PDB file of C-alpha atoms in Angstrom:
ATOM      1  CA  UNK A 177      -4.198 -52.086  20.583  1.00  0.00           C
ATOM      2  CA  UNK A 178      -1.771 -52.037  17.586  1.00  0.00           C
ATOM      3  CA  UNK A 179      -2.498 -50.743  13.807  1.00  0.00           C
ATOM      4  CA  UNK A 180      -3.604 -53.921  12.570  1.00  0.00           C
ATOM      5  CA  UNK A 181      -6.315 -54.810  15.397  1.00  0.00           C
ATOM      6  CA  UNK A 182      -7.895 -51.206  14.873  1.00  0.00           C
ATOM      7  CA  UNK A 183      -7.985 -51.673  11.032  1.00  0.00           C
ATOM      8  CA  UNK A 184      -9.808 -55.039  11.646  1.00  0.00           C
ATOM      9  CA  UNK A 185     -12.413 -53.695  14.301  1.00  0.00           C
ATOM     10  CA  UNK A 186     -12.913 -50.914  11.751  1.00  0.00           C
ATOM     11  CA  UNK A 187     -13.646 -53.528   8.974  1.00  0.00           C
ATOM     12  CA  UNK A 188     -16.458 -55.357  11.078  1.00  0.00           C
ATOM     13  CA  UNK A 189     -17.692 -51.999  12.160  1.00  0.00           C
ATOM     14  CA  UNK A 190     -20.249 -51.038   8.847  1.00  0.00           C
ATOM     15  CA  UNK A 191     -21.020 -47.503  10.975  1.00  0.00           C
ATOM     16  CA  UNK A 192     -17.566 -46.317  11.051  1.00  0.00           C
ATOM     17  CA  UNK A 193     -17.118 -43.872   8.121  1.00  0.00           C
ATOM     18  CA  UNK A 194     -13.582 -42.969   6.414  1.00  0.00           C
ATOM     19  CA  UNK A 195     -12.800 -39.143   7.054  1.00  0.00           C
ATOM     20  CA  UNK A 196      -9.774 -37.383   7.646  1.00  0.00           C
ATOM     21  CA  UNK A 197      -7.665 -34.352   9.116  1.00  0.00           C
ATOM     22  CA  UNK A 198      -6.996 -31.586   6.311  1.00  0.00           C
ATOM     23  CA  UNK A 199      -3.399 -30.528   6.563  1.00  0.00           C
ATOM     24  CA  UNK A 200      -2.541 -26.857   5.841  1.00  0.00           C
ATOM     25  CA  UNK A 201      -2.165 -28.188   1.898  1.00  0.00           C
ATOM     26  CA  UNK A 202      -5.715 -29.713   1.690  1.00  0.00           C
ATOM     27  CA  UNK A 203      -7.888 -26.589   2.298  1.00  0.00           C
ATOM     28  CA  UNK A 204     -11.415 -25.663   1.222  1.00  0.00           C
ATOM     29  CA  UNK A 205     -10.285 -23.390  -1.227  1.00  0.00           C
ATOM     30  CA  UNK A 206      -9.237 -26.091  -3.489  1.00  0.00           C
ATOM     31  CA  UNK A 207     -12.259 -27.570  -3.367  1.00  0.00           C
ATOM     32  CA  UNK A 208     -14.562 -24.114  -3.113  1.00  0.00           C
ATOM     33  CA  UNK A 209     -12.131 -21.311  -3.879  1.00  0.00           C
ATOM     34  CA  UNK A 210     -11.439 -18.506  -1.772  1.00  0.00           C
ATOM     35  CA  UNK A 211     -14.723 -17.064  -0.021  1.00  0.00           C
ATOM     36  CA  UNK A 212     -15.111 -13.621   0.976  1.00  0.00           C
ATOM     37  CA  UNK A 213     -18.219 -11.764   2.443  1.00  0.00           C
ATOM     38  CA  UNK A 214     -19.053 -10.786  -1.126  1.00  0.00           C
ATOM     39  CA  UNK A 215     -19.393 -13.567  -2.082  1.00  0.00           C
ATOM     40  CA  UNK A 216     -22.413 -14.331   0.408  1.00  0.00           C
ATOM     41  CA  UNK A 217     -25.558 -13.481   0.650  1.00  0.00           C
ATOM     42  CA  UNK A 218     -27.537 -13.470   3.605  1.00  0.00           C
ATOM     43  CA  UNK A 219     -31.114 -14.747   3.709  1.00  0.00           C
ATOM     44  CA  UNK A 220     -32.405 -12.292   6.694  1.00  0.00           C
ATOM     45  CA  UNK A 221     -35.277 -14.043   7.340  1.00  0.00           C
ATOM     46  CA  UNK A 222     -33.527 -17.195   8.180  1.00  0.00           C
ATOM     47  CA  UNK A 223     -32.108 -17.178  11.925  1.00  0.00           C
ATOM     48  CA  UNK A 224     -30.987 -20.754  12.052  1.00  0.00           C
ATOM     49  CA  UNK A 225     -29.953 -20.410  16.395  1.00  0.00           C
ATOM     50  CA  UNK A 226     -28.492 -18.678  18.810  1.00  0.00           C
ATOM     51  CA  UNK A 227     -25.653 -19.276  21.068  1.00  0.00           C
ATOM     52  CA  UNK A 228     -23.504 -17.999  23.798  1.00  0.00           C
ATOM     53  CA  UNK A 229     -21.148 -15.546  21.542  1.00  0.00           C
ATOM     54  CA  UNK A 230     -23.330 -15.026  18.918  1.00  0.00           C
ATOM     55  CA  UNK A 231     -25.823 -15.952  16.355  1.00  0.00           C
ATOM     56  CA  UNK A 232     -26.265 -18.326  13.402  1.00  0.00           C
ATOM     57  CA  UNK A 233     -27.747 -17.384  10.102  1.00  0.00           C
ATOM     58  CA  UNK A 234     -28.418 -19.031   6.797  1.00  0.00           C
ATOM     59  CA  UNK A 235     -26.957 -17.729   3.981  1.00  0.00           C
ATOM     60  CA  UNK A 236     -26.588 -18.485   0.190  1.00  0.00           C
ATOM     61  CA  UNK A 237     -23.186 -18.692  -1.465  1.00  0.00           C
ATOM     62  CA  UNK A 238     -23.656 -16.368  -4.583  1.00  0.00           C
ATOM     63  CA  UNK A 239     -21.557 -18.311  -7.515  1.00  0.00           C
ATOM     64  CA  UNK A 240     -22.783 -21.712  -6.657  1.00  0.00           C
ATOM     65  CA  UNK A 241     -26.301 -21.548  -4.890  1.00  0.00           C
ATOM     66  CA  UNK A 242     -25.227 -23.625  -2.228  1.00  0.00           C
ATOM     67  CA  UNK A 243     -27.145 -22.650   1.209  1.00  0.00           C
ATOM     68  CA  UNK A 244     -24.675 -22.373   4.122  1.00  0.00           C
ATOM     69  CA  UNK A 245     -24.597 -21.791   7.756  1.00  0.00           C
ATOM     70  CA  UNK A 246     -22.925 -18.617   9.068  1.00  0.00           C
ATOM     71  CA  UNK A 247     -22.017 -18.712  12.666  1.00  0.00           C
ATOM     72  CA  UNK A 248     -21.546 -14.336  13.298  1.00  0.00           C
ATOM     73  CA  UNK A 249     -20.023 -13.066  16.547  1.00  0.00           C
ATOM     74  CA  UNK A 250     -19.860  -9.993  17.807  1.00  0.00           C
ATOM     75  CA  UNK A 251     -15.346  -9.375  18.276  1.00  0.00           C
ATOM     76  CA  UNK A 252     -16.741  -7.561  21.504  1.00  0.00           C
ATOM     77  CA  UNK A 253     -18.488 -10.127  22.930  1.00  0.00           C
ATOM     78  CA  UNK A 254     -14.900 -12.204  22.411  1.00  0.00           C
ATOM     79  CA  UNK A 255     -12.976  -9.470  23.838  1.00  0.00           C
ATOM     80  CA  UNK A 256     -11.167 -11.483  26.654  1.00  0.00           C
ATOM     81  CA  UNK A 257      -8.280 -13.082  25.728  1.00  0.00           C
ATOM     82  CA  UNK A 258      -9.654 -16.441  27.197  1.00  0.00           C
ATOM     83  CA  UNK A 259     -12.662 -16.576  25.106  1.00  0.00           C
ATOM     84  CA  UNK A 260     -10.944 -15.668  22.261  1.00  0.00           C
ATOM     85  CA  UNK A 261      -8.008 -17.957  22.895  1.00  0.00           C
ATOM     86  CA  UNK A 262     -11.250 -20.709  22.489  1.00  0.00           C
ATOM     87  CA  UNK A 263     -12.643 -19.372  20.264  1.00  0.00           C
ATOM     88  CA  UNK A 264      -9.027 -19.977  17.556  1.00  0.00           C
ATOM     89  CA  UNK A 265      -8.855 -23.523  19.113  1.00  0.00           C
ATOM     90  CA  UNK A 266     -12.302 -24.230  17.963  1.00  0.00           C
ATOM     91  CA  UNK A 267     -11.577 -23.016  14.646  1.00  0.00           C
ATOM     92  CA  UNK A 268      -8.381 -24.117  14.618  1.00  0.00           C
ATOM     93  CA  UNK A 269      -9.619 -27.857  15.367  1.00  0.00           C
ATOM     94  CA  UNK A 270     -12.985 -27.577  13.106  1.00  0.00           C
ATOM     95  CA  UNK A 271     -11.312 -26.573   9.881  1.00  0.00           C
ATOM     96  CA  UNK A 272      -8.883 -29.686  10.181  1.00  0.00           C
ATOM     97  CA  UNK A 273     -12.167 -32.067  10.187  1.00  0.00           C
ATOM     98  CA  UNK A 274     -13.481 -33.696   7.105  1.00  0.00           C
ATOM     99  CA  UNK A 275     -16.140 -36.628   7.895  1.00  0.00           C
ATOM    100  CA  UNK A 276     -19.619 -37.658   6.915  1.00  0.00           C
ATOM    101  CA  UNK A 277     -20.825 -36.996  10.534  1.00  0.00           C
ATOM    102  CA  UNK A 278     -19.112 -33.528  11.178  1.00  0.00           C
ATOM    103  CA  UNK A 279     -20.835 -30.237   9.945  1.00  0.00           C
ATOM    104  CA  UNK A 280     -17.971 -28.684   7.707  1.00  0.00           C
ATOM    105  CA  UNK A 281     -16.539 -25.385   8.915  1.00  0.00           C
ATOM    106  CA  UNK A 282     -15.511 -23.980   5.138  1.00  0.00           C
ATOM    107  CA  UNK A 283     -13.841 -21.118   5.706  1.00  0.00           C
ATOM    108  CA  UNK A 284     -13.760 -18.479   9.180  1.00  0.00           C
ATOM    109  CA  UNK A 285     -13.846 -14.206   8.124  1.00  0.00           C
ATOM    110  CA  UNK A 286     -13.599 -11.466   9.720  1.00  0.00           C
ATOM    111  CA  UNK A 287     -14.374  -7.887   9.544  1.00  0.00           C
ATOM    112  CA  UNK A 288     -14.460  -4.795  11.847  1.00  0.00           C
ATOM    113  CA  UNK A 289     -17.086  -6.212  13.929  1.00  0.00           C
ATOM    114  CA  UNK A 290     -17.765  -9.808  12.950  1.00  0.00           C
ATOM    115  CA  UNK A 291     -16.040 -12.682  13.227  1.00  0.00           C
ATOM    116  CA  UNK A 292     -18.160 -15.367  10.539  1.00  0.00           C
ATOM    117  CA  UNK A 293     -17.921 -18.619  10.969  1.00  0.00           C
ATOM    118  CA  UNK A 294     -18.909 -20.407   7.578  1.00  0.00           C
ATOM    119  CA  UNK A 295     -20.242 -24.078   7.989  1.00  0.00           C
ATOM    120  CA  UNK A 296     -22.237 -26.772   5.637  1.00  0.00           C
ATOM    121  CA  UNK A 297     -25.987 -26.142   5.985  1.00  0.00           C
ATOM    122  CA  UNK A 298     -27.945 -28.550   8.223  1.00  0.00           C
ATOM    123  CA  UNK A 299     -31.490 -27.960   6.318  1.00  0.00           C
ATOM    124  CA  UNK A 300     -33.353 -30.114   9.058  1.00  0.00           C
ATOM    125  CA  UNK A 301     -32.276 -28.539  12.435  1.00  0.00           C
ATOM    126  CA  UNK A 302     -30.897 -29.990  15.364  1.00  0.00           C
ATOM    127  CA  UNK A 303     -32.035 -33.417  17.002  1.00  0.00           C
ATOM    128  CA  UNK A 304     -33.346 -31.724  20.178  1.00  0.00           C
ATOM    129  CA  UNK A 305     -36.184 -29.855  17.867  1.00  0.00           C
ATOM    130  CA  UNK A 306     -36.307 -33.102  16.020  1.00  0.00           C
ATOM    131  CA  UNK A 307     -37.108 -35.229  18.970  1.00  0.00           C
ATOM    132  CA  UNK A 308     -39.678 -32.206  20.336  1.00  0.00           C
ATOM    133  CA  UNK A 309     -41.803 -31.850  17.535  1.00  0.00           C
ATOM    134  CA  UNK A 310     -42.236 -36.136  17.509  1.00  0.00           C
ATOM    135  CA  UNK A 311     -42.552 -36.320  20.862  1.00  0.00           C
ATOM    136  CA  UNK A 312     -40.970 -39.706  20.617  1.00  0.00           C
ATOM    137  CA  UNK A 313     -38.453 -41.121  18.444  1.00  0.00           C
ATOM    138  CA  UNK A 314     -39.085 -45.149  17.431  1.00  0.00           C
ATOM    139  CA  UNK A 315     -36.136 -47.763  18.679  1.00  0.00           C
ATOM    140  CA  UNK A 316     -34.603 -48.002  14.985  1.00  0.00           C
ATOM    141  CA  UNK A 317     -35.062 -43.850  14.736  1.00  0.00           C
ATOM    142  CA  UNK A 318     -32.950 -43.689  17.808  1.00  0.00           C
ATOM    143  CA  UNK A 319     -30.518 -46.311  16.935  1.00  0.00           C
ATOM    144  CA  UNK A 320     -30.059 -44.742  13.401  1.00  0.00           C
ATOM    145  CA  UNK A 321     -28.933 -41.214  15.138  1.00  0.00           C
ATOM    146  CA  UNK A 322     -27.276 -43.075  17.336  1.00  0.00           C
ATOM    147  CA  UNK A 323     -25.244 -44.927  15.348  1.00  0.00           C
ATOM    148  CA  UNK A 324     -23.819 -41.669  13.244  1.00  0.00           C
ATOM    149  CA  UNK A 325     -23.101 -40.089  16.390  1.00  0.00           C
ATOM    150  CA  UNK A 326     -20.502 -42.594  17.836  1.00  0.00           C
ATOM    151  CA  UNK A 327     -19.144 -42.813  14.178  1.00  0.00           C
ATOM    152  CA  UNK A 328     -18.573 -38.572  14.308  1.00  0.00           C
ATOM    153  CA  UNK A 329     -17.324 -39.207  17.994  1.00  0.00           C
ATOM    154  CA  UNK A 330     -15.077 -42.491  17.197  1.00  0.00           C
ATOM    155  CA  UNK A 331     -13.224 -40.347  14.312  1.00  0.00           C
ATOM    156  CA  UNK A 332     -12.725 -37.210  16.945  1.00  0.00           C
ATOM    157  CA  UNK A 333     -10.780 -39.708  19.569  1.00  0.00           C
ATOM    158  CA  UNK A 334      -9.380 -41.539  16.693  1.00  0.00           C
ATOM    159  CA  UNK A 335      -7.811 -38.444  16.114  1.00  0.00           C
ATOM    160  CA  UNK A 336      -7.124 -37.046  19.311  1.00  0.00           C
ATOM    161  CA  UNK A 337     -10.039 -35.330  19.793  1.00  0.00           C
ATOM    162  CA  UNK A 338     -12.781 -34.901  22.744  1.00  0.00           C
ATOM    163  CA  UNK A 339     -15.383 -32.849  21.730  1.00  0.00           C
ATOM    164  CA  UNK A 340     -17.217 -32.552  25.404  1.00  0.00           C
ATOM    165  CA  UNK A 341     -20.482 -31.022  24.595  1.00  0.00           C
ATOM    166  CA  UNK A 342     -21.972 -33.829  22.817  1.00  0.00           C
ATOM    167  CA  UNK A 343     -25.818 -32.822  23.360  1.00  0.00           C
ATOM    168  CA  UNK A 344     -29.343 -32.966  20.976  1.00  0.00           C
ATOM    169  CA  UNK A 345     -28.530 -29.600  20.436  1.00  0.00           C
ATOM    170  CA  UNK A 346     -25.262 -29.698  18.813  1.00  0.00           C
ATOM    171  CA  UNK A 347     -26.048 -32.619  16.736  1.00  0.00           C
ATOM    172  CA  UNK A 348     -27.512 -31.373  13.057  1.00  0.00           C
ATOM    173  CA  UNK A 349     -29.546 -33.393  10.777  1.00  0.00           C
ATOM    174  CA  UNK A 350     -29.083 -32.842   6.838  1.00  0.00           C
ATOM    175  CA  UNK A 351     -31.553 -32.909   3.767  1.00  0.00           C
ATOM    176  CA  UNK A 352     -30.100 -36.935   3.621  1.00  0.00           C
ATOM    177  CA  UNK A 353     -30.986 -37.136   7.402  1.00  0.00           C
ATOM    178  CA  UNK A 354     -27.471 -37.943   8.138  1.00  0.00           C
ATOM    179  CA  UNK A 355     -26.532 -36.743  11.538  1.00  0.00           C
ATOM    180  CA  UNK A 356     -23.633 -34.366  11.602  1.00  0.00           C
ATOM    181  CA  UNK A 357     -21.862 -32.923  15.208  1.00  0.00           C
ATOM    182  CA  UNK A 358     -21.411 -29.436  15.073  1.00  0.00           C
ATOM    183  CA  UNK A 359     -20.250 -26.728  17.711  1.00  0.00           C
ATOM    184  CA  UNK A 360     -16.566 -27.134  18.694  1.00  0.00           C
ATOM    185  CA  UNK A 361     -15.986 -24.349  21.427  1.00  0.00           C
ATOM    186  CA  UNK A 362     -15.687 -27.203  23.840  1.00  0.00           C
ATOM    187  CA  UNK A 363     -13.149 -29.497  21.868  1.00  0.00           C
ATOM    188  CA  UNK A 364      -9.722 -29.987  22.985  1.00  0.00           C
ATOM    189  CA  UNK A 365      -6.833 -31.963  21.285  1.00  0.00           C
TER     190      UNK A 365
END
């Protein structure tokens, strides 16, 4: 398929959603400014989920208000130079993403025991709690997910991406209820 057939399927497509790759001169920090640790706060209360290397909490960024997600693991627990090798791919790969249906990955910090992964804020959880607490989701609730998620997925392979862990779990739901993919340890170029 050539340039021009894409860009027409793309203009009969209304779920397909312009987003982009951020080059190394396109950064969060001209949008945000540089963010450091002080610049957080953490709300302690607020354990957002837990995953294989480490846990996600929701924080507060100090000069603006905005809530955040912070994705901390433990540098032991990342030790291996294969884990670690995924784990800079994933970040590597995340940070380039900019699209309605991708949770943001701002910025990535590290101290002496803590690697923090800082991401957009998902205030209504994942679709797997989603989906539990209804029991059922209608035909249009399903297709409206749905929909969102092959748009997220169509602008990964668009781009060269697979993501490969596409699951309830690792698809976030904001205050707008627009579905955003999240957690790219499995994603390869």
């Amino acid at each position: 398929m050539n340039e021009s057939e894409v860009r027409r399927i793309e203009e009969r497509t209304p779920f397909i959603k312009d987003g982009y790759l951020i080059d190394g001169r396109d950064s969060i920090n001209a949008e945000m400014g540089s963010i450091t640790l002080k610049d957080i706060e953490f709300v302690k209360s607020a354990k957002l989920g837990k995953g294989s290397y480490g846990e996600v909490e929701q924080g507060i960024l100090k000069r603006t208000g905005k809530k955040i997600a912070i994705k901390k693991i433990d540098k032991s627990s990342v030790a291996n130079k294969k884990i670690k090798a995924t784990l800079m791919r994933e970040v590597q790969i995340h940070k380039k993403l900019k699209h309605e249906n991708i949770i943001r990955l701002l910025t990535s910090i590290e101290d002496d025991k803590y690697i923090y992964l800082i991401l957009e804020f998902a205030s209504k959880g994942n679709l797997f709690y989603l989906i539990r607490n209804k029991k059922t989701l209608t035909e249009d609730e399903a297709f409206y997910f749905f929909i969102q998620c092959c748009a997220g997925i169509y602008f990964l392979h668009k781009n060269g991406l697979i993501h490969r862990d596409i699951k309830p779990e690792n698809l976030l739901i904001g205050d707008d209820n627009i579905l955003k993919i999240c957690d790219f340890g499995w994603c390869v170029e």
